[in-house]
Short mmCIF file of C-alpha atoms and ligand atoms in Angstrom, two decimals:
data_model
loop_
_atom_site.label_atom_id
_atom_site.label_comp_id
_atom_site.label_asym_id
_atom_site.label_seq_id
_atom_site.Cartn_x
_atom_site.Cartn_y
_atom_site.Cartn_z
CA MET A 29 -8.38 2.10 -17.29
CA LEU A 30 -10.84 3.16 -19.95
CA THR A 31 -13.29 0.51 -21.15
CA PRO A 32 -14.29 -1.24 -23.37
CA ILE A 33 -10.83 -2.55 -24.26
CA LEU A 34 -9.89 -4.01 -27.62
CA ALA A 35 -7.36 -6.74 -26.79
CA ILE A 36 -4.93 -8.35 -29.24
CA GLU A 37 -2.76 -11.45 -28.78
CA THR A 38 -0.34 -12.70 -31.47
CA SER A 39 2.62 -14.08 -29.48
CA CYS A 40 2.61 -17.58 -30.94
CA ASP A 41 0.31 -19.51 -33.27
CA GLU A 42 -3.11 -18.17 -32.31
CA THR A 43 -4.37 -14.89 -33.72
CA ALA A 44 -6.74 -13.64 -31.05
CA VAL A 45 -8.86 -10.52 -30.62
CA ALA A 46 -11.29 -9.75 -27.81
CA VAL A 47 -13.39 -6.92 -26.49
CA VAL A 48 -13.41 -6.79 -22.69
CA ASP A 49 -15.65 -4.41 -20.78
CA ALA A 50 -15.76 -3.19 -17.18
CA GLY A 51 -16.21 -6.02 -14.66
CA TYR A 52 -14.14 -8.34 -16.92
CA ARG A 53 -17.16 -8.86 -19.12
CA VAL A 54 -16.17 -10.49 -22.42
CA ARG A 55 -18.15 -8.90 -25.26
CA ALA A 56 -16.26 -10.66 -28.05
CA ASN A 57 -13.59 -13.36 -28.09
CA GLU A 58 -12.25 -14.32 -31.52
CA ILE A 59 -9.51 -16.95 -31.83
CA ARG A 60 -8.04 -18.21 -35.07
CA SER A 61 -5.68 -21.13 -34.61
CA GLN A 62 -2.89 -21.71 -37.13
CA VAL A 63 -2.54 -25.38 -36.18
CA GLU A 64 -3.31 -26.62 -39.69
CA GLU A 65 -0.67 -24.40 -41.25
CA HIS A 66 2.06 -25.72 -38.93
CA ALA A 67 0.94 -29.33 -38.48
CA ARG A 68 2.88 -30.83 -41.40
CA PHE A 69 6.11 -29.35 -39.98
CA GLY A 70 5.46 -30.89 -36.54
CA GLY A 71 5.81 -27.54 -34.76
CA VAL A 72 5.33 -23.79 -35.13
CA VAL A 73 7.28 -22.24 -38.04
CA PRO A 74 7.91 -18.60 -37.01
CA GLU A 75 7.88 -17.14 -40.53
CA ILE A 76 4.57 -18.83 -41.36
CA ALA A 77 3.15 -17.65 -38.03
CA SER A 78 3.94 -13.96 -38.66
CA ARG A 79 2.49 -13.99 -42.17
CA SER A 80 -0.60 -15.75 -40.98
CA HIS A 81 -1.15 -13.21 -38.17
CA LEU A 82 -0.76 -10.39 -40.69
CA GLN A 83 -3.39 -11.94 -42.93
CA ALA A 84 -5.89 -12.81 -40.21
CA LEU A 85 -5.70 -9.92 -37.77
CA PRO A 86 -7.63 -7.12 -39.58
CA GLY A 87 -10.60 -9.41 -40.32
CA LEU A 88 -10.68 -10.71 -36.74
CA VAL A 89 -10.66 -7.16 -35.36
CA ASP A 90 -13.60 -6.25 -37.63
CA ARG A 91 -15.47 -9.34 -36.50
CA ALA A 92 -14.79 -8.76 -32.79
CA LEU A 93 -15.89 -5.13 -33.01
CA SER A 94 -19.11 -5.89 -34.83
CA CYS A 95 -19.88 -8.78 -32.48
CA ALA A 96 -19.23 -6.58 -29.42
CA GLY A 97 -21.27 -3.69 -30.82
CA VAL A 98 -19.34 -1.13 -28.77
CA GLU A 99 -16.62 1.41 -29.51
CA PRO A 100 -13.32 0.57 -27.78
CA ARG A 101 -11.81 3.34 -25.66
CA ALA A 102 -8.44 1.63 -25.10
CA VAL A 103 -6.30 -1.08 -26.68
CA ALA A 104 -4.32 -3.83 -24.90
CA VAL A 105 -1.71 -5.88 -26.72
CA THR A 106 0.75 -8.66 -25.86
CA ARG A 107 4.18 -7.03 -26.09
CA GLY A 108 6.10 -10.20 -25.19
CA PRO A 109 7.50 -12.73 -24.57
CA GLY A 110 6.98 -14.83 -27.69
CA LEU A 111 7.96 -15.14 -31.34
CA VAL A 112 9.23 -11.70 -32.23
CA GLY A 113 7.88 -11.63 -35.80
CA SER A 114 4.45 -12.60 -34.52
CA LEU A 115 4.50 -10.09 -31.66
CA ILE A 116 5.48 -7.30 -34.06
CA VAL A 117 2.31 -7.84 -36.09
CA GLY A 118 0.06 -7.42 -33.04
CA VAL A 119 2.01 -4.51 -31.56
CA ALA A 120 2.20 -2.59 -34.86
CA PHE A 121 -1.51 -3.12 -35.48
CA ALA A 122 -2.41 -2.03 -31.94
CA LYS A 123 -0.33 1.14 -32.16
CA ALA A 124 -1.76 2.07 -35.56
CA PHE A 125 -5.32 1.39 -34.36
CA GLY A 126 -4.77 3.45 -31.21
CA ARG A 127 -3.24 6.30 -33.20
CA ALA A 128 -6.05 6.33 -35.76
CA ARG A 129 -8.76 6.38 -33.10
CA GLY A 130 -6.91 8.62 -30.65
CA ILE A 131 -7.10 6.04 -27.83
CA PRO A 132 -4.31 4.71 -25.54
CA VAL A 133 -2.51 1.39 -26.14
CA HIS A 134 -1.39 -0.69 -23.14
CA ALA A 135 1.36 -3.32 -23.24
CA VAL A 136 0.66 -6.63 -21.51
CA HIS A 137 3.05 -9.43 -20.53
CA HIS A 138 1.83 -12.75 -21.95
CA ILE A 139 2.26 -14.65 -18.66
CA ALA A 140 0.51 -11.89 -16.74
CA GLY A 141 -2.30 -12.42 -19.25
CA HIS A 142 -2.51 -16.13 -18.39
CA ILE A 143 -2.59 -15.34 -14.65
CA HIS A 144 -5.34 -12.72 -15.02
CA ALA A 145 -7.48 -15.02 -17.18
CA VAL A 146 -8.96 -16.15 -13.87
CA LEU A 147 -10.80 -12.80 -13.62
CA LEU A 148 -12.84 -13.63 -16.73
CA ASP A 149 -14.51 -16.47 -14.81
CA ARG A 150 -14.10 -15.08 -11.28
CA PRO A 151 -14.34 -11.25 -11.51
CA ASP A 152 -14.25 -11.07 -7.71
CA TRP A 153 -10.93 -12.97 -7.40
CA GLU A 154 -8.31 -10.95 -5.52
CA PRO A 155 -4.66 -11.17 -4.48
CA PRO A 156 -2.71 -12.29 -2.58
CA PHE A 157 -2.42 -15.69 -4.25
CA LEU A 158 0.02 -18.18 -5.69
CA ALA A 159 -0.22 -19.03 -9.40
CA LEU A 160 1.09 -22.08 -11.22
CA VAL A 161 1.52 -21.09 -14.86
CA VAL A 162 1.87 -24.06 -17.21
CA SER A 163 2.01 -23.34 -20.93
CA GLY A 164 3.94 -24.37 -24.02
CA GLY A 165 6.87 -22.13 -23.12
CA HIS A 166 6.57 -21.61 -19.35
CA THR A 167 6.27 -23.60 -16.15
CA GLU A 168 6.55 -21.47 -13.09
CA ILE A 169 5.13 -20.67 -9.73
CA VAL A 170 4.45 -16.98 -9.25
CA ARG A 171 3.42 -15.24 -6.05
CA VAL A 172 1.05 -12.33 -6.65
CA PRO A 173 0.85 -10.13 -3.51
CA ARG A 174 -1.20 -7.61 -5.50
CA PHE A 175 -2.14 -7.11 -9.14
CA GLY A 176 0.86 -5.92 -11.12
CA VAL A 177 3.46 -7.41 -8.73
CA TYR A 178 4.83 -10.85 -9.59
CA GLU A 179 7.38 -12.69 -7.48
CA ARG A 180 8.74 -15.62 -9.41
CA GLY A 181 9.51 -18.85 -7.58
CA SER A 182 10.16 -22.33 -8.96
CA ARG A 183 10.50 -22.63 -12.71
CA THR A 184 11.58 -25.23 -15.24
CA ILE A 185 15.27 -25.91 -15.82
CA ASP A 186 14.60 -27.57 -19.18
CA ASP A 187 11.30 -28.31 -20.98
CA ALA A 188 8.08 -26.53 -20.08
CA ALA A 189 5.13 -28.75 -19.13
CA GLY A 190 3.31 -28.10 -22.42
CA GLU A 191 6.49 -28.72 -24.39
CA ALA A 192 6.89 -32.03 -22.54
CA PHE A 193 3.33 -33.02 -23.48
CA ASP A 194 3.99 -32.05 -27.11
CA LYS A 195 7.25 -34.04 -27.29
CA ALA A 196 5.73 -37.09 -25.57
CA ALA A 197 2.81 -36.94 -27.99
CA ARG A 198 5.22 -36.99 -30.91
CA LEU A 199 7.00 -40.04 -29.44
CA LEU A 200 3.62 -41.75 -29.19
CA GLY A 201 2.89 -40.95 -32.83
CA LEU A 202 0.22 -38.36 -32.10
CA GLY A 203 -0.11 -35.15 -34.10
CA PHE A 204 0.72 -31.56 -33.27
CA PRO A 205 -0.17 -29.91 -30.92
CA GLY A 206 0.27 -32.92 -28.73
CA GLY A 207 -1.10 -31.95 -25.32
CA PRO A 208 -4.82 -32.33 -26.04
CA ALA A 209 -4.20 -35.44 -28.22
CA LEU A 210 -2.15 -37.12 -25.49
CA ALA A 211 -4.80 -36.28 -22.89
CA ARG A 212 -7.51 -37.82 -25.11
CA LEU A 213 -5.48 -41.01 -25.58
CA ALA A 214 -4.70 -41.19 -21.84
CA ALA A 215 -8.40 -40.88 -21.03
CA ALA A 216 -9.01 -44.09 -23.01
CA ALA A 217 -6.63 -46.13 -20.81
CA ARG A 218 -8.16 -48.82 -18.61
CA ALA A 219 -5.20 -50.79 -17.25
CA PRO A 220 -3.26 -49.56 -14.22
CA VAL A 221 -0.53 -47.14 -15.26
CA GLU A 222 3.18 -47.87 -15.04
CA ARG A 223 5.54 -45.57 -13.23
CA LEU A 224 7.61 -43.22 -15.36
CA THR A 225 9.95 -40.66 -13.87
CA GLY A 226 12.89 -38.41 -14.76
CA PRO A 227 16.09 -38.20 -12.71
CA LEU A 228 15.76 -34.50 -11.84
CA MET A 229 12.02 -34.40 -11.24
CA ARG A 230 12.04 -34.74 -7.49
CA HIS A 231 15.27 -33.39 -6.14
CA SER A 232 14.86 -29.70 -6.61
CA ARG A 233 12.24 -27.02 -6.10
CA ASP A 234 12.51 -26.28 -9.81
CA PHE A 235 10.75 -28.30 -12.48
CA SER A 236 12.44 -30.65 -14.94
CA PHE A 237 10.62 -32.65 -17.58
CA SER A 238 13.22 -33.57 -20.17
CA GLY A 239 14.35 -36.69 -18.26
CA LEU A 240 10.76 -37.91 -18.17
CA LYS A 241 10.54 -37.56 -21.94
CA THR A 242 13.77 -39.60 -22.26
CA ALA A 243 12.31 -42.25 -19.94
CA LEU A 244 9.29 -42.50 -22.24
CA ARG A 245 11.52 -42.70 -25.32
CA ASN A 246 13.61 -45.52 -23.75
CA ARG A 247 10.51 -47.35 -22.66
CA LEU A 248 9.07 -47.17 -26.19
CA ALA A 249 12.36 -48.39 -27.71
CA LYS A 250 12.66 -51.32 -25.31
CA GLU A 251 9.14 -52.61 -25.67
CA PRO A 252 6.99 -50.89 -28.28
CA PRO A 253 3.30 -50.95 -27.32
CA MET A 254 1.54 -53.40 -29.64
CA THR A 255 -2.05 -52.48 -28.95
CA GLU A 256 -3.99 -49.23 -28.76
CA GLU A 257 -4.73 -50.08 -25.14
CA ALA A 258 -1.01 -50.37 -24.32
CA ARG A 259 -0.31 -47.05 -26.03
CA ALA A 260 -3.13 -45.39 -24.10
CA SER A 261 -1.74 -46.80 -20.88
CA LEU A 262 1.68 -45.31 -21.63
CA ALA A 263 0.11 -41.93 -22.42
CA ALA A 264 -1.72 -42.11 -19.09
CA SER A 265 1.54 -42.96 -17.31
CA PHE A 266 3.22 -39.93 -18.78
CA GLU A 267 0.31 -37.62 -18.01
CA ALA A 268 0.10 -38.95 -14.45
CA ALA A 269 3.83 -38.35 -13.88
CA VAL A 270 3.65 -34.73 -15.08
CA VAL A 271 0.49 -34.01 -13.10
CA GLU A 272 1.75 -35.60 -9.90
CA ASN A 273 4.95 -33.58 -10.12
CA LEU A 274 3.17 -30.26 -10.79
CA VAL A 275 0.79 -30.89 -7.90
CA ALA A 276 3.56 -31.91 -5.46
CA LYS A 277 5.69 -28.85 -6.18
CA THR A 278 2.71 -26.51 -5.98
CA ALA A 279 1.76 -28.09 -2.64
CA ALA A 280 5.31 -27.52 -1.37
CA ALA A 281 5.20 -23.88 -2.49
CA LEU A 282 1.85 -23.38 -0.73
CA ASP A 283 3.27 -24.87 2.47
CA GLU A 284 6.38 -22.77 2.24
CA THR A 285 4.68 -19.44 1.53
CA GLY A 286 1.57 -20.04 3.64
CA GLU A 287 -0.61 -18.68 0.82
CA LYS A 288 -4.24 -19.73 1.08
CA ARG A 289 -5.33 -19.04 -2.49
CA LEU A 290 -4.18 -20.68 -5.72
CA VAL A 291 -4.62 -20.02 -9.43
CA LEU A 292 -3.87 -22.65 -12.08
CA ALA A 293 -3.25 -21.01 -15.46
CA GLY A 294 -1.84 -21.50 -18.98
CA GLY A 295 -2.65 -23.94 -21.79
CA VAL A 296 -1.82 -27.09 -19.78
CA ALA A 297 -4.35 -25.96 -17.14
CA ALA A 298 -6.97 -27.12 -19.68
CA ASN A 299 -5.87 -30.69 -18.81
CA ALA A 300 -8.68 -32.47 -16.98
CA ARG A 301 -6.47 -34.67 -14.79
CA LEU A 302 -4.37 -31.69 -13.70
CA ARG A 303 -7.49 -29.66 -12.85
CA ARG A 304 -8.96 -32.54 -10.86
CA GLU A 305 -5.81 -33.40 -8.89
CA MET A 306 -4.87 -29.79 -8.19
CA GLU A 307 -8.40 -29.19 -6.85
CA ALA A 308 -8.11 -32.25 -4.61
CA MET A 309 -4.74 -31.11 -3.27
CA ALA A 310 -6.11 -27.62 -2.56
CA ARG A 311 -9.10 -29.11 -0.74
CA THR A 312 -6.92 -31.11 1.66
CA ARG A 313 -5.04 -27.91 2.54
CA SER A 314 -8.13 -25.68 2.80
CA VAL A 315 -6.67 -23.60 -0.01
CA GLU A 316 -9.14 -21.77 -2.23
CA ILE A 317 -8.42 -22.58 -5.87
CA ALA A 318 -9.52 -20.86 -9.09
CA ILE A 319 -8.95 -22.30 -12.56
CA PRO A 320 -10.07 -20.43 -15.67
CA SER A 321 -12.46 -22.27 -17.99
CA PRO A 322 -10.48 -24.33 -20.56
CA LEU A 323 -11.20 -21.76 -23.29
CA HIS A 324 -9.56 -19.08 -21.14
CA CYS A 325 -6.55 -21.32 -20.27
CA THR A 326 -5.16 -21.70 -23.80
CA ASP A 327 -3.97 -18.59 -25.63
CA ASN A 328 -6.70 -15.98 -26.10
CA ALA A 329 -6.99 -12.20 -26.15
CA ALA A 330 -9.65 -11.81 -23.46
CA MET A 331 -6.98 -12.63 -20.85
CA ILE A 332 -4.82 -9.80 -22.26
CA GLY A 333 -7.73 -7.39 -21.81
CA ALA A 334 -8.30 -8.71 -18.28
CA ALA A 335 -4.65 -8.13 -17.33
CA ALA A 336 -4.74 -4.58 -18.70
CA LEU A 337 -7.92 -3.92 -16.78
CA ALA A 338 -6.51 -5.33 -13.51
CA TYR A 339 -3.13 -3.60 -13.47
CA GLY A 340 -2.84 -1.44 -16.60
CA ARG A 341 0.27 0.68 -16.59
CA GLY A 342 0.73 3.89 -18.55
CA PRO A 343 0.13 3.74 -22.29
CA MET A 344 2.85 2.66 -24.73
CA ASP A 345 4.87 5.13 -26.76
CA LEU A 346 4.86 4.83 -30.51
CA SER A 347 8.55 3.87 -30.28
CA ASP A 348 7.95 0.95 -27.85
CA SER A 349 8.51 -2.29 -29.72
CA ALA A 350 7.74 -5.98 -29.24
CA LEU A 351 9.95 -7.89 -26.78
CA ALA A 352 10.84 -11.50 -27.65
CA SER A 353 12.03 -12.01 -24.09
CA TRP A 354 10.67 -9.95 -21.25
CA GLU A 355 10.98 -10.72 -17.54
CA LEU A 356 7.75 -10.88 -15.59
CA GLN A 357 8.24 -8.72 -12.54
O1 LIG B 21 -0.78 -21.25 -23.06
P1 LIG B 21 -0.75 -21.94 -24.37
O2 LIG B 21 -2.02 -21.99 -25.17
O3 LIG B 21 0.33 -21.32 -25.30
C1 LIG B 21 1.57 -20.89 -24.81
O4 LIG B 21 1.64 -19.78 -24.26
O5 LIG B 21 2.50 -21.71 -24.93
O6 LIG B 21 -0.23 -23.42 -24.09
C2 LIG B 21 -0.08 -24.34 -25.13
C3 LIG B 21 0.38 -25.66 -24.55
C4 LIG B 21 0.75 -26.68 -25.62
O7 LIG B 21 2.00 -27.25 -25.29
C5 LIG B 21 -0.38 -27.70 -25.52
O8 LIG B 21 0.04 -29.00 -25.89
C6 LIG B 21 -0.74 -27.62 -24.07
O9 LIG B 21 -0.65 -26.25 -23.74
N1 LIG B 21 -2.10 -28.12 -23.80
C7 LIG B 21 -2.38 -29.22 -23.08
C8 LIG B 21 -3.79 -29.38 -23.10
N2 LIG B 21 -4.32 -28.35 -23.82
C9 LIG B 21 -3.26 -27.59 -24.24
N3 LIG B 21 -1.58 -30.08 -22.45
C10 LIG B 21 -2.16 -31.12 -21.80
N4 LIG B 21 -3.48 -31.34 -21.77
C11 LIG B 21 -4.34 -30.51 -22.40
N5 LIG B 21 -5.66 -30.73 -22.37
ZN1 LIG B 22 0.25 -18.73 -23.62
#
């Protein structure tokens, strides 16, 4: 793979551009969040997202290139999965940029990007390992025997972990996006937490979070929290239930596969309680764990450059288009 790489990520509501050099060195990492544009709708509006990417991307590329101070010799872009209108903006820009400069353009799977984010903080990290990917759209355990090969294990049968955080946050009257807001509220809790659970959380290898959300909704309807302290305690209960479940299922997967190395990735991996408890679980099993820094957990383009660098396949054709759904394999 030729370096430096100009990396572009526009799969959801962050317009992100990075320049990644040999050795996974990040020379520029620009992220423009659209949160404010979507907040009043309580979620991401796809049409607004695409237009916003279109507006922001050229300026971010200029900024990343001047900040990096190097000429890119390859381009990496998220081809999918994600919002198709948003992906198209990044893919079309990447192909045009590559064509104009006469440099190759490599397609990257968004989830592969999250998994490879670990290399930005641990350039020496190597397969084989198990990865738990927890984002707004995905919750899955992936075995990586070597870079570029992904064996998918447990996954969610309903809501993704991040989606569950976002929905719970809405029930608790917190803004969008809910995950970080719920975590902040939970951190303020002093009283011991109550036990919340969903009916399908324990009985399968796969994940299920929608029953937990319903349990929270019922709990709020039965006895609305009157004080800020009571609300914080409920937020902590919800967070604890999600974290405990993610840790237990990851532990089971480690035991089953015998893997001795673990990566925690995706936006929810920015959650402090999850980081702490996953690290503790790994320690008791003598499993080596790597978690990207919080900035590299949530959507960014440096992780897309890292994935291209680690396992880059042949360049894209001009006719290759964005893929709203795309199996990681
Ligand atoms: O990976 P990501 O940035 O975007 C997707 O690919 O979906 O993940 C975003 C998700 C959102 O659901 C957000 O609420 C959640 O990650 N999230 C968190 C935290 N930071 C982000 N959830 C819990 N605690 C956090 N600190
Ligand atoms: Zn993501």
